[in-house]
Amino acid sequence: MSARITPGSRREIGLPAALFAKLAGRKMGTEPPAVFTTLARTRRVFWGWLAFSGTLMPFGHLSRRESEMVILSVAHQTGSDYEQAHHRRLGRRAGLSSDEVEALLGGPGVTFTAREQAILDVVAQLHTTSDVDDSAWSSLRAHLSDREAIELLLLIGQYQSLAQTLRVLRVPTDQPTR
């Protein structure tokens, strides 16, 4: 399936975005990530989105492991091949085992901590109902502070939006260079 809007060239996205994408690709072991070179076509919107996204992950109050669990779960539920491929690697770097990554992507179940399961239950409910029932909310709040609970909801929404955008645009997955 070909991209509906192709990743932009340096001229199309600007030198700062091209340099950022190149550095991100080096860190990931890929060419400049298509998520960045495609979204950077919006120029100013890209930088605002990047600041928002980066504030939630990796600089949010949830652990990197928990953030990656959320992102992988959202990627699976939304059918985002790009996010599944991209965050499979990042999830492993954040301390998720191969079995945990596969479980988050719809494979055989594994046991997560009570805190992690409460987070995953909220991800699933938001995907299916766009709401969280009182039981799941109570379970979540037994483990997360006000700040963490709000950030979790924003992280889920941010990655649902991103996954949807990448899927609709048919953004190609990044190929490893090493």
PDB file of C-alpha atoms in Angstrom:
ATOM      1  CA  MET A   1       0.000   0.000   0.000  1.00  0.00           C
ATOM      2  CA  SER A   2       1.557   3.313  -0.998  1.00  0.00           C
ATOM      3  CA  ALA A   3       1.622   6.474   1.081  1.00  0.00           C
ATOM      4  CA  ARG A   4      -1.232   8.878   0.438  1.00  0.00           C
ATOM      5  CA  ILE A   5       1.077  11.759   1.343  1.00  0.00           C
ATOM      6  CA  THR A   6       4.730  10.883   0.954  1.00  0.00           C
ATOM      7  CA  PRO A   7       7.363  11.776   3.533  1.00  0.00           C
ATOM      8  CA  GLY A   8       8.731  15.237   2.811  1.00  0.00           C
ATOM      9  CA  SER A   9      12.180  16.103   1.539  1.00  0.00           C
ATOM     10  CA  ARG A  10      14.454  18.542   3.354  1.00  0.00           C
ATOM     11  CA  ARG A  11      13.161  21.328   1.119  1.00  0.00           C
ATOM     12  CA  GLU A  12       9.534  20.381   1.825  1.00  0.00           C
ATOM     13  CA  ILE A  13       9.846  20.086   5.609  1.00  0.00           C
ATOM     14  CA  GLY A  14      12.645  22.561   6.349  1.00  0.00           C
ATOM     15  CA  LEU A  15      16.186  22.049   7.551  1.00  0.00           C
ATOM     16  CA  PRO A  16      15.412  21.908  11.316  1.00  0.00           C
ATOM     17  CA  ALA A  17      12.818  19.138  10.857  1.00  0.00           C
ATOM     18  CA  ALA A  18      15.085  17.253   8.451  1.00  0.00           C
ATOM     19  CA  LEU A  19      17.961  17.383  10.958  1.00  0.00           C
ATOM     20  CA  PHE A  20      15.670  16.320  13.795  1.00  0.00           C
ATOM     21  CA  ALA A  21      14.382  13.368  11.745  1.00  0.00           C
ATOM     22  CA  LYS A  22      17.920  12.367  10.764  1.00  0.00           C
ATOM     23  CA  LEU A  23      19.023  12.340  14.415  1.00  0.00           C
ATOM     24  CA  ALA A  24      15.921  10.393  15.435  1.00  0.00           C
ATOM     25  CA  GLY A  25      16.653   7.842  12.721  1.00  0.00           C
ATOM     26  CA  ARG A  26      20.219   7.423  13.938  1.00  0.00           C
ATOM     27  CA  LYS A  27      18.985   6.813  17.469  1.00  0.00           C
ATOM     28  CA  MET A  28      16.407   4.282  16.232  1.00  0.00           C
ATOM     29  CA  GLY A  29      18.738   2.625  13.730  1.00  0.00           C
ATOM     30  CA  THR A  30      16.521   3.574  10.761  1.00  0.00           C
ATOM     31  CA  GLU A  31      16.367   6.148   8.020  1.00  0.00           C
ATOM     32  CA  PRO A  32      14.731   9.401   9.190  1.00  0.00           C
ATOM     33  CA  PRO A  33      11.401   8.166  10.635  1.00  0.00           C
ATOM     34  CA  ALA A  34       8.540   8.654   8.206  1.00  0.00           C
ATOM     35  CA  VAL A  35       6.285   9.764  11.061  1.00  0.00           C
ATOM     36  CA  PHE A  36       8.450  12.871  11.402  1.00  0.00           C
ATOM     37  CA  THR A  37       9.159  13.511   7.718  1.00  0.00           C
ATOM     38  CA  THR A  38       5.467  13.178   6.885  1.00  0.00           C
ATOM     39  CA  LEU A  39       4.010  15.191   9.762  1.00  0.00           C
ATOM     40  CA  ALA A  40       6.721  17.856   9.351  1.00  0.00           C
ATOM     41  CA  ARG A  41       5.040  18.858   6.097  1.00  0.00           C
ATOM     42  CA  THR A  42       2.746  20.875   8.393  1.00  0.00           C
ATOM     43  CA  ARG A  43       5.805  22.841   9.586  1.00  0.00           C
ATOM     44  CA  ARG A  44       4.589  24.859  12.599  1.00  0.00           C
ATOM     45  CA  VAL A  45       1.925  22.333  13.592  1.00  0.00           C
ATOM     46  CA  PHE A  46       4.619  19.634  13.601  1.00  0.00           C
ATOM     47  CA  TRP A  47       6.727  21.462  16.194  1.00  0.00           C
ATOM     48  CA  GLY A  48       3.711  22.071  18.445  1.00  0.00           C
ATOM     49  CA  TRP A  49       2.662  18.436  18.141  1.00  0.00           C
ATOM     50  CA  LEU A  50       6.219  17.276  18.851  1.00  0.00           C
ATOM     51  CA  ALA A  51       6.412  19.404  22.008  1.00  0.00           C
ATOM     52  CA  PHE A  52       3.063  18.056  23.243  1.00  0.00           C
ATOM     53  CA  SER A  53       3.924  14.468  22.375  1.00  0.00           C
ATOM     54  CA  GLY A  54       7.393  14.676  23.909  1.00  0.00           C
ATOM     55  CA  THR A  55       6.025  16.196  27.106  1.00  0.00           C
ATOM     56  CA  LEU A  56       3.822  13.125  27.527  1.00  0.00           C
ATOM     57  CA  MET A  57       6.460  10.605  26.427  1.00  0.00           C
ATOM     58  CA  PRO A  58       9.323  10.375  27.241  1.00  0.00           C
ATOM     59  CA  PHE A  59       9.120  13.332  29.648  1.00  0.00           C
ATOM     60  CA  GLY A  60       5.794  12.545  31.354  1.00  0.00           C
ATOM     61  CA  HIS A  61       5.189  11.211  34.849  1.00  0.00           C
ATOM     62  CA  LEU A  62       4.317   7.665  33.809  1.00  0.00           C
ATOM     63  CA  SER A  63       7.300   5.360  33.585  1.00  0.00           C
ATOM     64  CA  ARG A  64       8.738   4.772  30.137  1.00  0.00           C
ATOM     65  CA  ARG A  65       7.686   1.121  30.458  1.00  0.00           C
ATOM     66  CA  GLU A  66       4.078   2.127  31.218  1.00  0.00           C
ATOM     67  CA  SER A  67       4.035   4.645  28.379  1.00  0.00           C
ATOM     68  CA  GLU A  68       5.261   2.024  25.923  1.00  0.00           C
ATOM     69  CA  MET A  69       2.623  -0.425  27.194  1.00  0.00           C
ATOM     70  CA  VAL A  70      -0.064   2.173  26.489  1.00  0.00           C
ATOM     71  CA  ILE A  71       1.318   2.978  23.042  1.00  0.00           C
ATOM     72  CA  LEU A  72       1.651  -0.668  22.005  1.00  0.00           C
ATOM     73  CA  SER A  73      -1.870  -1.400  23.227  1.00  0.00           C
ATOM     74  CA  VAL A  74      -3.272   1.595  21.317  1.00  0.00           C
ATOM     75  CA  ALA A  75      -1.280   0.580  18.221  1.00  0.00           C
ATOM     76  CA  HIS A  76      -2.791  -2.904  18.349  1.00  0.00           C
ATOM     77  CA  GLN A  77      -6.342  -1.709  18.983  1.00  0.00           C
ATOM     78  CA  THR A  78      -6.202   0.853  16.167  1.00  0.00           C
ATOM     79  CA  GLY A  79      -4.431  -1.429  13.697  1.00  0.00           C
ATOM     80  CA  SER A  80      -1.513   0.961  13.259  1.00  0.00           C
ATOM     81  CA  ASP A  81       1.245  -1.063  11.610  1.00  0.00           C
ATOM     82  CA  TYR A  82       3.606   1.903  11.822  1.00  0.00           C
ATOM     83  CA  GLU A  83       3.197   2.400  15.566  1.00  0.00           C
ATOM     84  CA  GLN A  84       3.374  -1.353  16.199  1.00  0.00           C
ATOM     85  CA  ALA A  85       6.685  -1.633  14.356  1.00  0.00           C
ATOM     86  CA  HIS A  86       8.133   1.576  15.784  1.00  0.00           C
ATOM     87  CA  HIS A  87       7.183   0.928  19.407  1.00  0.00           C
ATOM     88  CA  ARG A  88       7.986  -2.783  19.375  1.00  0.00           C
ATOM     89  CA  ARG A  89      11.647  -1.686  19.403  1.00  0.00           C
ATOM     90  CA  LEU A  90      11.070   1.138  21.865  1.00  0.00           C
ATOM     91  CA  GLY A  91       9.088  -1.108  24.193  1.00  0.00           C
ATOM     92  CA  ARG A  92      11.968  -3.564  24.383  1.00  0.00           C
ATOM     93  CA  ARG A  93      14.337  -0.671  25.159  1.00  0.00           C
ATOM     94  CA  ALA A  94      11.965   0.449  27.924  1.00  0.00           C
ATOM     95  CA  GLY A  95      12.215  -2.927  29.660  1.00  0.00           C
ATOM     96  CA  LEU A  96       9.295  -4.882  28.231  1.00  0.00           C
ATOM     97  CA  SER A  97      10.050  -8.534  27.547  1.00  0.00           C
ATOM     98  CA  SER A  98       9.401 -10.021  24.111  1.00  0.00           C
ATOM     99  CA  ASP A  99       6.436 -11.919  25.588  1.00  0.00           C
ATOM    100  CA  GLU A 100       4.994  -8.718  27.076  1.00  0.00           C
ATOM    101  CA  VAL A 101       5.348  -6.862  23.775  1.00  0.00           C
ATOM    102  CA  GLU A 102       3.624  -9.702  21.922  1.00  0.00           C
ATOM    103  CA  ALA A 103       0.816  -9.812  24.514  1.00  0.00           C
ATOM    104  CA  LEU A 104       0.242  -6.070  24.110  1.00  0.00           C
ATOM    105  CA  LEU A 105       0.026  -6.607  20.351  1.00  0.00           C
ATOM    106  CA  GLY A 106      -2.683  -9.251  20.739  1.00  0.00           C
ATOM    107  CA  GLY A 107      -0.586 -12.345  21.401  1.00  0.00           C
ATOM    108  CA  PRO A 108      -0.872 -14.807  24.277  1.00  0.00           C
ATOM    109  CA  GLY A 109      -1.556 -13.188  27.621  1.00  0.00           C
ATOM    110  CA  VAL A 110       0.997 -12.492  30.291  1.00  0.00           C
ATOM    111  CA  THR A 111       0.475 -11.275  33.833  1.00  0.00           C
ATOM    112  CA  PHE A 112       1.075  -7.588  34.448  1.00  0.00           C
ATOM    113  CA  THR A 113       1.209  -5.832  37.826  1.00  0.00           C
ATOM    114  CA  ALA A 114      -2.075  -4.536  39.273  1.00  0.00           C
ATOM    115  CA  ARG A 115      -1.045  -0.981  38.352  1.00  0.00           C
ATOM    116  CA  GLU A 116      -0.175  -1.971  34.784  1.00  0.00           C
ATOM    117  CA  GLN A 117      -3.391  -3.948  34.364  1.00  0.00           C
ATOM    118  CA  ALA A 118      -5.445  -0.992  35.614  1.00  0.00           C
ATOM    119  CA  ILE A 119      -3.742   1.187  32.989  1.00  0.00           C
ATOM    120  CA  LEU A 120      -4.377  -1.366  30.229  1.00  0.00           C
ATOM    121  CA  ASP A 121      -8.030  -1.724  31.259  1.00  0.00           C
ATOM    122  CA  VAL A 122      -8.490   2.030  30.821  1.00  0.00           C
ATOM    123  CA  VAL A 123      -6.795   1.918  27.394  1.00  0.00           C
ATOM    124  CA  ALA A 124      -9.176  -0.854  26.297  1.00  0.00           C
ATOM    125  CA  GLN A 125     -12.290   0.879  27.628  1.00  0.00           C
ATOM    126  CA  LEU A 126     -11.421   4.174  25.992  1.00  0.00           C
ATOM    127  CA  HIS A 127     -10.918   2.393  22.691  1.00  0.00           C
ATOM    128  CA  THR A 128     -14.257   0.584  22.789  1.00  0.00           C
ATOM    129  CA  THR A 129     -16.492   3.131  24.546  1.00  0.00           C
ATOM    130  CA  SER A 130     -14.639   6.484  24.582  1.00  0.00           C
ATOM    131  CA  ASP A 131     -15.261   6.476  28.334  1.00  0.00           C
ATOM    132  CA  VAL A 132     -14.080   4.763  31.519  1.00  0.00           C
ATOM    133  CA  ASP A 133     -16.581   3.137  33.873  1.00  0.00           C
ATOM    134  CA  ASP A 134     -16.495   3.760  37.625  1.00  0.00           C
ATOM    135  CA  SER A 135     -14.989   0.375  38.437  1.00  0.00           C
ATOM    136  CA  ALA A 136     -12.025   0.790  36.073  1.00  0.00           C
ATOM    137  CA  TRP A 137     -11.550   4.398  37.197  1.00  0.00           C
ATOM    138  CA  SER A 138     -11.514   3.364  40.856  1.00  0.00           C
ATOM    139  CA  SER A 139      -8.973   0.643  40.124  1.00  0.00           C
ATOM    140  CA  LEU A 140      -6.806   3.092  38.203  1.00  0.00           C
ATOM    141  CA  ARG A 141      -6.965   5.725  40.932  1.00  0.00           C
ATOM    142  CA  ALA A 142      -5.806   3.186  43.515  1.00  0.00           C
ATOM    143  CA  HIS A 143      -2.470   3.281  41.663  1.00  0.00           C
ATOM    144  CA  LEU A 144      -2.144   6.642  39.899  1.00  0.00           C
ATOM    145  CA  SER A 145      -1.961  10.197  41.215  1.00  0.00           C
ATOM    146  CA  ASP A 146      -4.144  12.972  39.797  1.00  0.00           C
ATOM    147  CA  ARG A 147      -1.287  14.073  37.530  1.00  0.00           C
ATOM    148  CA  GLU A 148      -0.581  10.537  36.322  1.00  0.00           C
ATOM    149  CA  ALA A 149      -4.263   9.826  35.624  1.00  0.00           C
ATOM    150  CA  ILE A 150      -4.654  12.984  33.545  1.00  0.00           C
ATOM    151  CA  GLU A 151      -1.413  12.327  31.669  1.00  0.00           C
ATOM    152  CA  LEU A 152      -2.530   8.763  30.971  1.00  0.00           C
ATOM    153  CA  LEU A 153      -5.748   9.981  29.345  1.00  0.00           C
ATOM    154  CA  LEU A 154      -3.833  12.534  27.266  1.00  0.00           C
ATOM    155  CA  LEU A 155      -1.242   9.921  26.247  1.00  0.00           C
ATOM    156  CA  ILE A 156      -3.960   7.512  25.118  1.00  0.00           C
ATOM    157  CA  GLY A 157      -5.741  10.224  23.142  1.00  0.00           C
ATOM    158  CA  GLN A 158      -2.512  11.474  21.583  1.00  0.00           C
ATOM    159  CA  TYR A 159      -1.530   8.024  20.346  1.00  0.00           C
ATOM    160  CA  GLN A 160      -5.054   7.210  19.142  1.00  0.00           C
ATOM    161  CA  SER A 161      -4.936  10.385  17.058  1.00  0.00           C
ATOM    162  CA  LEU A 162      -1.423   9.676  15.791  1.00  0.00           C
ATOM    163  CA  ALA A 163      -2.209   6.042  14.953  1.00  0.00           C
ATOM    164  CA  GLN A 164      -5.315   7.119  13.055  1.00  0.00           C
ATOM    165  CA  THR A 165      -3.399   9.784  11.126  1.00  0.00           C
ATOM    166  CA  LEU A 166      -0.569   7.406  10.209  1.00  0.00           C
ATOM    167  CA  ARG A 167      -3.001   4.717   9.154  1.00  0.00           C
ATOM    168  CA  VAL A 168      -5.124   7.011   6.989  1.00  0.00           C
ATOM    169  CA  LEU A 169      -2.019   8.516   5.352  1.00  0.00           C
ATOM    170  CA  ARG A 170      -0.551   5.007   4.838  1.00  0.00           C
ATOM    171  CA  VAL A 171       2.774   6.171   6.267  1.00  0.00           C
ATOM    172  CA  PRO A 172       5.341   3.478   5.437  1.00  0.00           C
ATOM    173  CA  THR A 173       7.081   1.658   8.282  1.00  0.00           C
ATOM    174  CA  ASP A 174      10.727   2.504   8.881  1.00  0.00           C
ATOM    175  CA  GLN A 175      13.293  -0.047   7.778  1.00  0.00           C
ATOM    176  CA  PRO A 176      16.264  -0.750  10.056  1.00  0.00           C
ATOM    177  CA  THR A 177      19.642   0.412   8.768  1.00  0.00           C
ATOM    178  CA  ARG A 178      21.629  -1.762  11.157  1.00  0.00           C
TER     179      ARG A 178
END
